[in-house]
PDB file of C-alpha atoms in Angstrom:
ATOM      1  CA  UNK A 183       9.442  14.567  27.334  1.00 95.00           C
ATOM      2  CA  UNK A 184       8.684  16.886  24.468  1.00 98.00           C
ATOM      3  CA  UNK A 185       9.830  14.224  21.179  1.00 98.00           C
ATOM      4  CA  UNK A 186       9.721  14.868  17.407  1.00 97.00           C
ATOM      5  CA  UNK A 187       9.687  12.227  15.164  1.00 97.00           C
ATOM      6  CA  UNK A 188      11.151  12.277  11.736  1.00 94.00           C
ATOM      7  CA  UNK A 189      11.232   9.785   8.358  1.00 91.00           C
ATOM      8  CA  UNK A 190      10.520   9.538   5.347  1.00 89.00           C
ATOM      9  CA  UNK A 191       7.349   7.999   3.561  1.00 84.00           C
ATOM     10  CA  UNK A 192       7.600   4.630   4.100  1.00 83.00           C
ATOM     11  CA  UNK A 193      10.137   4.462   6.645  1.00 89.00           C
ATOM     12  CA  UNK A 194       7.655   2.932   9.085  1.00 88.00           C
ATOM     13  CA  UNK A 195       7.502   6.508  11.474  1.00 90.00           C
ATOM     14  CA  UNK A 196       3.973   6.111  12.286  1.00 87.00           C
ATOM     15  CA  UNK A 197       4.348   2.258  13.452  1.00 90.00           C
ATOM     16  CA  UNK A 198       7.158   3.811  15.558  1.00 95.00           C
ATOM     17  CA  UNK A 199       4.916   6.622  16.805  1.00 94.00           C
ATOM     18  CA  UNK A 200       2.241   4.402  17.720  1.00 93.00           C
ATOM     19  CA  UNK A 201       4.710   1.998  20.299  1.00 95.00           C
ATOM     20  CA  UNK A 202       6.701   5.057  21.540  1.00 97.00           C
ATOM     21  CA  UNK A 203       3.155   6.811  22.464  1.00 97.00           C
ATOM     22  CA  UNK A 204       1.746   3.561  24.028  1.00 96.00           C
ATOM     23  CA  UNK A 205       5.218   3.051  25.918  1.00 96.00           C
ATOM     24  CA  UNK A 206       5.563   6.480  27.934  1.00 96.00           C
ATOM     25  CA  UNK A 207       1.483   7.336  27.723  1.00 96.00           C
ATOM     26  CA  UNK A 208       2.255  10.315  25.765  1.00 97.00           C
ATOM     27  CA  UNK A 209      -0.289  12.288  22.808  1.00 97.00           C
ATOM     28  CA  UNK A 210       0.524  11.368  19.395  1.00 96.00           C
ATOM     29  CA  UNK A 211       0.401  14.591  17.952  1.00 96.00           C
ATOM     30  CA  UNK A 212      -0.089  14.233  14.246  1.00 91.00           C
ATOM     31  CA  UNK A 213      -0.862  17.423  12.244  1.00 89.00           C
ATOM     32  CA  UNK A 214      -2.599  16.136   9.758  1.00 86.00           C
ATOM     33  CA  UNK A 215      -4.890  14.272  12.320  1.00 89.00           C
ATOM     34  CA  UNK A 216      -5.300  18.032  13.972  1.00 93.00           C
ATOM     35  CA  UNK A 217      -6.326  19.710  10.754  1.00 92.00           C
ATOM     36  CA  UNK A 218      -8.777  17.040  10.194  1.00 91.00           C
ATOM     37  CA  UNK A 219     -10.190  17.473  13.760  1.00 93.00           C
ATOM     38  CA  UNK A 220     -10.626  20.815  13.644  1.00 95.00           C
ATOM     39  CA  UNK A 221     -12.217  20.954  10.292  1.00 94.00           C
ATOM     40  CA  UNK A 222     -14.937  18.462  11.781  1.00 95.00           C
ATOM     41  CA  UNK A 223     -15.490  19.822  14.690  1.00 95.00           C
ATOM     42  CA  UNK A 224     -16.002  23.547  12.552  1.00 95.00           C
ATOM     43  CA  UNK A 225     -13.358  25.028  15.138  1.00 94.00           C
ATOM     44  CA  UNK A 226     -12.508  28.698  13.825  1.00 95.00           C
ATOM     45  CA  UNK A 227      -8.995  27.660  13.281  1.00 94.00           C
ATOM     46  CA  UNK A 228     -10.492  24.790  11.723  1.00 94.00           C
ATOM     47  CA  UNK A 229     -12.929  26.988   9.652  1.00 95.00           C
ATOM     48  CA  UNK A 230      -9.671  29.252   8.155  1.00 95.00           C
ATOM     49  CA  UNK A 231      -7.660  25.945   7.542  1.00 93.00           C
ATOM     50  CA  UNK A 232     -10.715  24.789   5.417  1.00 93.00           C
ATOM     51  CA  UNK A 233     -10.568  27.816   3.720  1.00 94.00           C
ATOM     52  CA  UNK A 234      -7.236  27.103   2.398  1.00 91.00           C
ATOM     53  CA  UNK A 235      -7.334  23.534   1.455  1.00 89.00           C
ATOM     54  CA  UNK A 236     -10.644  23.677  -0.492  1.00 89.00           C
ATOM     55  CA  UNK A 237      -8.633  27.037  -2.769  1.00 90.00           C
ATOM     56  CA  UNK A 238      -6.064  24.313  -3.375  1.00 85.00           C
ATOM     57  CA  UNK A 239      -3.780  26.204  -0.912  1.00 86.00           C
ATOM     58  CA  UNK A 240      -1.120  24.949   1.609  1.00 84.00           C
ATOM     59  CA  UNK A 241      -2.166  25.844   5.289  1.00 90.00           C
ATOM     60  CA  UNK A 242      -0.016  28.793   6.185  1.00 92.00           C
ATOM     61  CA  UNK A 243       2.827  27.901   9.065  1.00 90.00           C
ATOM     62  CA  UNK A 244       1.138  29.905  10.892  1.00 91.00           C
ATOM     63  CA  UNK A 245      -2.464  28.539  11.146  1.00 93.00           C
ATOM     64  CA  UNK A 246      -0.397  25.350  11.892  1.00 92.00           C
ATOM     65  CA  UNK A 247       1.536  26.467  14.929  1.00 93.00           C
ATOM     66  CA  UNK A 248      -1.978  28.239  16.554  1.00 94.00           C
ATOM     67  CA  UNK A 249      -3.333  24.908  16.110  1.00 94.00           C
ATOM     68  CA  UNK A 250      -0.910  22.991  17.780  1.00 95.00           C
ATOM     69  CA  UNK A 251       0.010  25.837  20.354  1.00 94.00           C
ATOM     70  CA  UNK A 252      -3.826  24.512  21.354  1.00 94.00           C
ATOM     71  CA  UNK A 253      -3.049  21.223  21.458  1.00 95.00           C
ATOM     72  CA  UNK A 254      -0.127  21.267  23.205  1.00 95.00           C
ATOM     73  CA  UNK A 255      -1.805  23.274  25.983  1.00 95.00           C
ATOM     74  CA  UNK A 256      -4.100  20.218  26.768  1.00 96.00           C
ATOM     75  CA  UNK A 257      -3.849  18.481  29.792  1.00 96.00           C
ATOM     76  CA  UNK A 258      -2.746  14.810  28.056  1.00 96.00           C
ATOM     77  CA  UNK A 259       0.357  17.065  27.057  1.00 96.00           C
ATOM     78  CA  UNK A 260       1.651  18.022  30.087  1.00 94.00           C
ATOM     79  CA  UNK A 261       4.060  15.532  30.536  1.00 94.00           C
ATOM     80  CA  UNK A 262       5.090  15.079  26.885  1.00 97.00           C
ATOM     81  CA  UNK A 263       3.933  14.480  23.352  1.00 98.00           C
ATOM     82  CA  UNK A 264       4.983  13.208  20.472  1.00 98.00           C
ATOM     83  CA  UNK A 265       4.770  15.478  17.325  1.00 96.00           C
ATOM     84  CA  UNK A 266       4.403  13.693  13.340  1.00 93.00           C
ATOM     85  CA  UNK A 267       4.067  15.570  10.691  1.00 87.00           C
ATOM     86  CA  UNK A 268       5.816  19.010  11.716  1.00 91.00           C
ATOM     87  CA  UNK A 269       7.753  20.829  11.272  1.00 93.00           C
ATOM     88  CA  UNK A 270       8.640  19.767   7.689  1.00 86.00           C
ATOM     89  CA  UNK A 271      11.562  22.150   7.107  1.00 88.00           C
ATOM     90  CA  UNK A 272      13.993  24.452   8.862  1.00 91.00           C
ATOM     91  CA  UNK A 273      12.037  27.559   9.204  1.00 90.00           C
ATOM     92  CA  UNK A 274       8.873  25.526  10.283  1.00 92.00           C
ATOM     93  CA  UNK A 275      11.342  24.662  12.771  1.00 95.00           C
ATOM     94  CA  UNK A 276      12.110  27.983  14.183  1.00 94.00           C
ATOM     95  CA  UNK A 277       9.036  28.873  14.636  1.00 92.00           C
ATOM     96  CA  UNK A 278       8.332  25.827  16.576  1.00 94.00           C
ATOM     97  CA  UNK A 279      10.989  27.137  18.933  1.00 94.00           C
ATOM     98  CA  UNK A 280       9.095  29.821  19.676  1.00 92.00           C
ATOM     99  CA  UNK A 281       5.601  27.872  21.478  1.00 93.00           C
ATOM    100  CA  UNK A 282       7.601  24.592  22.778  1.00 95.00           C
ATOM    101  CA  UNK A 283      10.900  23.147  23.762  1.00 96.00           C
ATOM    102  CA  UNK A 284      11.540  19.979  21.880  1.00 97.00           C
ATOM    103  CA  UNK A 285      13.482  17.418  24.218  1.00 97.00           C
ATOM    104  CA  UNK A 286      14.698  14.778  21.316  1.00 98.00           C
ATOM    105  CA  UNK A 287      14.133  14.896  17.577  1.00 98.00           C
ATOM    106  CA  UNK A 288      14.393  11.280  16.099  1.00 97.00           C
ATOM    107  CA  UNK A 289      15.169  10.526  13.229  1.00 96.00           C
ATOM    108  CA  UNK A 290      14.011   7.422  11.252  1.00 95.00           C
ATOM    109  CA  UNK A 291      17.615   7.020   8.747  1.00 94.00           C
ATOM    110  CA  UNK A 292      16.582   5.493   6.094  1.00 91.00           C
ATOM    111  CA  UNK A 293      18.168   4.023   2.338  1.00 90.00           C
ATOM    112  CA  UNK A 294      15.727   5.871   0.494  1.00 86.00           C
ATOM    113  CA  UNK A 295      16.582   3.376  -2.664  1.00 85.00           C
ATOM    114  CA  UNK A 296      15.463   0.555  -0.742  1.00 88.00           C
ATOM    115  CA  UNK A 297      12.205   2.275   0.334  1.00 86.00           C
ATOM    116  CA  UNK A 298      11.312   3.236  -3.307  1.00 87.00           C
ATOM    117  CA  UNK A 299      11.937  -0.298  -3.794  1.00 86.00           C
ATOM    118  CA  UNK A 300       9.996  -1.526  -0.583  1.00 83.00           C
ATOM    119  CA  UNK A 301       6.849   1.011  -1.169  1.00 83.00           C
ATOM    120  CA  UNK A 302       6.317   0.172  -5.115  1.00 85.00           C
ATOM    121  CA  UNK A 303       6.507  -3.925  -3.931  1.00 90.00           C
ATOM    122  CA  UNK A 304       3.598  -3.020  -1.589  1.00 88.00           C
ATOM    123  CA  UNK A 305      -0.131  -4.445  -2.331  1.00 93.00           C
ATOM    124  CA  UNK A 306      -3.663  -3.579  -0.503  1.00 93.00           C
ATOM    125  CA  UNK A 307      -6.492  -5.143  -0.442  1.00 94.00           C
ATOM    126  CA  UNK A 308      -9.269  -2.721  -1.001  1.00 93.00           C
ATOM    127  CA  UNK A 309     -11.750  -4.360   1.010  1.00 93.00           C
ATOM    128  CA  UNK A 310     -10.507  -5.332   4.343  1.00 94.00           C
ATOM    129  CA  UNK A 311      -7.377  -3.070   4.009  1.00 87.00           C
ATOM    130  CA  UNK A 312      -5.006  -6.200   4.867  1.00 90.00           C
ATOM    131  CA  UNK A 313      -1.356  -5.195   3.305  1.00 88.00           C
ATOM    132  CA  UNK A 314       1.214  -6.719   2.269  1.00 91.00           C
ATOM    133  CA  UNK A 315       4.401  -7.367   0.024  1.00 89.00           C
ATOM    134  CA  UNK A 316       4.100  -8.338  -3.587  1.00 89.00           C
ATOM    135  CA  UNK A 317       6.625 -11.091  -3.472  1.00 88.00           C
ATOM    136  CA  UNK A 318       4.110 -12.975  -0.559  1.00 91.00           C
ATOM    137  CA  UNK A 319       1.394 -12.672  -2.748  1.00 91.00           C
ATOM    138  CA  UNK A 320       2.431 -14.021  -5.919  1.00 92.00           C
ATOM    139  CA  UNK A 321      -1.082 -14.546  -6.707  1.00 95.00           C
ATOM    140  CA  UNK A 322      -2.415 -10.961  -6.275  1.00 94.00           C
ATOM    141  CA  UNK A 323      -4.683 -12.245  -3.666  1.00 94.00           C
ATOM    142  CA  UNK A 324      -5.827 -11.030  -0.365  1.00 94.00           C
ATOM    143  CA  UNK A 325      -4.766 -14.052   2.599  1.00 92.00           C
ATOM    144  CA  UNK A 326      -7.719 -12.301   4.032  1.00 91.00           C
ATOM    145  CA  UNK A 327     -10.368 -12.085   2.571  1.00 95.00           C
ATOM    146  CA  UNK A 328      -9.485 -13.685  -0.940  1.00 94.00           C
ATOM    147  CA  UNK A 329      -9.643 -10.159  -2.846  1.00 95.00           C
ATOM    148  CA  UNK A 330      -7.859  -9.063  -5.496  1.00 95.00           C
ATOM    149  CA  UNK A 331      -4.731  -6.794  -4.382  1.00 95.00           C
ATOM    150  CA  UNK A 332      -4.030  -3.422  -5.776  1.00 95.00           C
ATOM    151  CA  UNK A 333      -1.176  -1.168  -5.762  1.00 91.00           C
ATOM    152  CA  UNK A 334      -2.199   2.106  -4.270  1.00 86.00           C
ATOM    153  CA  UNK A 335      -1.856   5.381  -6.380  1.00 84.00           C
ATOM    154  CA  UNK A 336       0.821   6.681  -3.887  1.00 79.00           C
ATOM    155  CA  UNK A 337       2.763   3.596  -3.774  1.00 84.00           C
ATOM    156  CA  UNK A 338       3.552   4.081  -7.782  1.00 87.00           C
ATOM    157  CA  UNK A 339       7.338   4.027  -8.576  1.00 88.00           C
ATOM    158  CA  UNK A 340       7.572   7.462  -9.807  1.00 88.00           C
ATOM    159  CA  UNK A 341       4.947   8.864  -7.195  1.00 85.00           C
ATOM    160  CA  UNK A 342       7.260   7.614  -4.592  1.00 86.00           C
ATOM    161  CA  UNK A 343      10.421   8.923  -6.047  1.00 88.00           C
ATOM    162  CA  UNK A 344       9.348  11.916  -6.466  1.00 87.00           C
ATOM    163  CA  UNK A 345       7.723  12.011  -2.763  1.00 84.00           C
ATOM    164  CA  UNK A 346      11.005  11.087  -1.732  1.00 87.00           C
ATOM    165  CA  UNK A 347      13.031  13.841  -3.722  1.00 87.00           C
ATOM    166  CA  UNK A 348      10.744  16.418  -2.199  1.00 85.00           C
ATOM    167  CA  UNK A 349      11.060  14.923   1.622  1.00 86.00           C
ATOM    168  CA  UNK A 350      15.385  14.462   1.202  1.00 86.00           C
ATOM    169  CA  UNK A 351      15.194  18.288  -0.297  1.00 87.00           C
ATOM    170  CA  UNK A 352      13.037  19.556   2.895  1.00 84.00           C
ATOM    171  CA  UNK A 353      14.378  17.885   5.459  1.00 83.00           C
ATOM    172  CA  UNK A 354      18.071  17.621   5.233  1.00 81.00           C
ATOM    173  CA  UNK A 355      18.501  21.105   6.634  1.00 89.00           C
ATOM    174  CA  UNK A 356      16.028  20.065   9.468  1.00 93.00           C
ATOM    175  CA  UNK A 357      18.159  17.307  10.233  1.00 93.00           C
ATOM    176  CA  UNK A 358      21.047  19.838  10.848  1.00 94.00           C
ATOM    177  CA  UNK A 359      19.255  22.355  12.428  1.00 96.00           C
ATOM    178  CA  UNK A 360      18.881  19.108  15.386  1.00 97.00           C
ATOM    179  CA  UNK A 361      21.750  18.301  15.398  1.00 97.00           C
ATOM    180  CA  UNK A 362      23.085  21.650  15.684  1.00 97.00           C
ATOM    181  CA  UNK A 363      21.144  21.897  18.857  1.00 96.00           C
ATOM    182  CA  UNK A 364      22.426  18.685  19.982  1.00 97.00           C
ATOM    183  CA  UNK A 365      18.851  16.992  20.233  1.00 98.00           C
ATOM    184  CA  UNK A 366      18.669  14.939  17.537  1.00 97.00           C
ATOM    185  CA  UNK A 367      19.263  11.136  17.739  1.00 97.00           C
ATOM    186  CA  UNK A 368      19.490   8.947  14.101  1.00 97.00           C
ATOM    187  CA  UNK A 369      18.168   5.372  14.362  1.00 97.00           C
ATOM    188  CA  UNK A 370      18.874   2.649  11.632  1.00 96.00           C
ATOM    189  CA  UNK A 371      14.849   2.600  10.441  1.00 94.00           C
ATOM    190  CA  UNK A 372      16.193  -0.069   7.511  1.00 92.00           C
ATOM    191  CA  UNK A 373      16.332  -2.665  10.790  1.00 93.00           C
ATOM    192  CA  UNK A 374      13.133  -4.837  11.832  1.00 92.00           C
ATOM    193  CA  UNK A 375      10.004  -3.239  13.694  1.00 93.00           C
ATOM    194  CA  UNK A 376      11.429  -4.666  17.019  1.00 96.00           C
ATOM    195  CA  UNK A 377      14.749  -3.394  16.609  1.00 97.00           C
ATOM    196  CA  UNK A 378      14.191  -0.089  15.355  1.00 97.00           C
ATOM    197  CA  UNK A 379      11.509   0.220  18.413  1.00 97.00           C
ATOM    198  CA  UNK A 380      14.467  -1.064  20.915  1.00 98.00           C
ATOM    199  CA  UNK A 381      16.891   1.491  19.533  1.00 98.00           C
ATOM    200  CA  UNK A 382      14.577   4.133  19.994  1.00 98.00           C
ATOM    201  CA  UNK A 383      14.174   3.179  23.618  1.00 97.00           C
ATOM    202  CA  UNK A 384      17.699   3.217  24.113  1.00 97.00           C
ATOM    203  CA  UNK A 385      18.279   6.853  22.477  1.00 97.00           C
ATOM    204  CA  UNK A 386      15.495   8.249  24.861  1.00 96.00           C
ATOM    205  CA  UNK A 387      17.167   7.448  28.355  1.00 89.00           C
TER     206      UNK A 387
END
């Protein structure tokens, strides 16, 4: 089962990702985690991605899809992954369509006020990386380890709303372009970890 999973930041898609993979034994098939890979490991691909990113430059679709025509290919993929992180948009989509069949695209639905509201109430703590929100630590302190808690720079009100306005603009016409092939399945990703996982199972029977 070839799955795409879709949400926006903060929506809680890579807690999701992480129990769907470990449920049917699948890949996880992040692209971000590829890019990195490949840059370590001084892959060509990995060598022309580097390129890119150090001029400042978004990877080109097409680098992309090469590297995760590779991946795909792998044995662990042969009966399924899960992809994060692409495509982003419609015509990211297409080409998509044109290494790999995608089975079900899920979608994470989300009220995107709420998880402006949810992300900028979030607090770290920078040494032992324990999270949490900042209404259960009223004292700015780390239940872990007793260190102070910090907001992270992406977690900023107006760094998440504007994350937020870029993700809604990108990936509305993705979410039609699913639909449209009659693959995509919306969950209710405002619901609890347990019950967004259950729902999930349900849509993939």
């Amino acid at each position: 089962m070839n799955l795409i999973i879709m949400g926006a930041p903060g929506s809680g898609k890579g807690t999701q990702a992480a129990l769907i993979c470990k449920t049917h034994d699948i890949p996880h098939v992040s692209t971000g985690d590829l890019l990195r890979k490949n840059i370590a490991d001084g892959t060509e691909l990995g060598k022309q991605a580097k390129a890119f990113m150090d001029a400042g430059a978004l990877v080109p679709d097409e680098l992309v899809i090469a590297l995760l025509k590779n991946r795909i290919a792998e044995a662990d993929c042969k009966k399924g992954f899960l992809l994060d992180g692409f495509p982003r948009n419609k015509a990211q989509a297409e080409i998509l369509d044109t290494i790999t069949h995608i089975d079900i695209a899920l979608n994470l639905d989300t009220d995107l006020n709420k998880l402006v509201d949810r992300m900028a109430s979030r607090r770290v703590c920078p040494v032992c990386g324990y999270s949490t929100s900042a209404s259960l630590a009223p004292d700015g302190k780390c239940k872990e380890c007793g260190a102070e808690l910090i907001i992270r720079d992406d977690d900023k009100r107006e760094v998440v709303e504007n994350r937020l306005k870029v993700y809604e603009k990108n990936t509305a016409p993705l979410i039609d372009y699913y639909k449209a092939k009659g693959v995509l399945k919306n969950i209710d990703g405002m619901q609890s970890i347990d019950a967004v996982n259950a729902a999930i199972e349900a849509a993939l029977k």
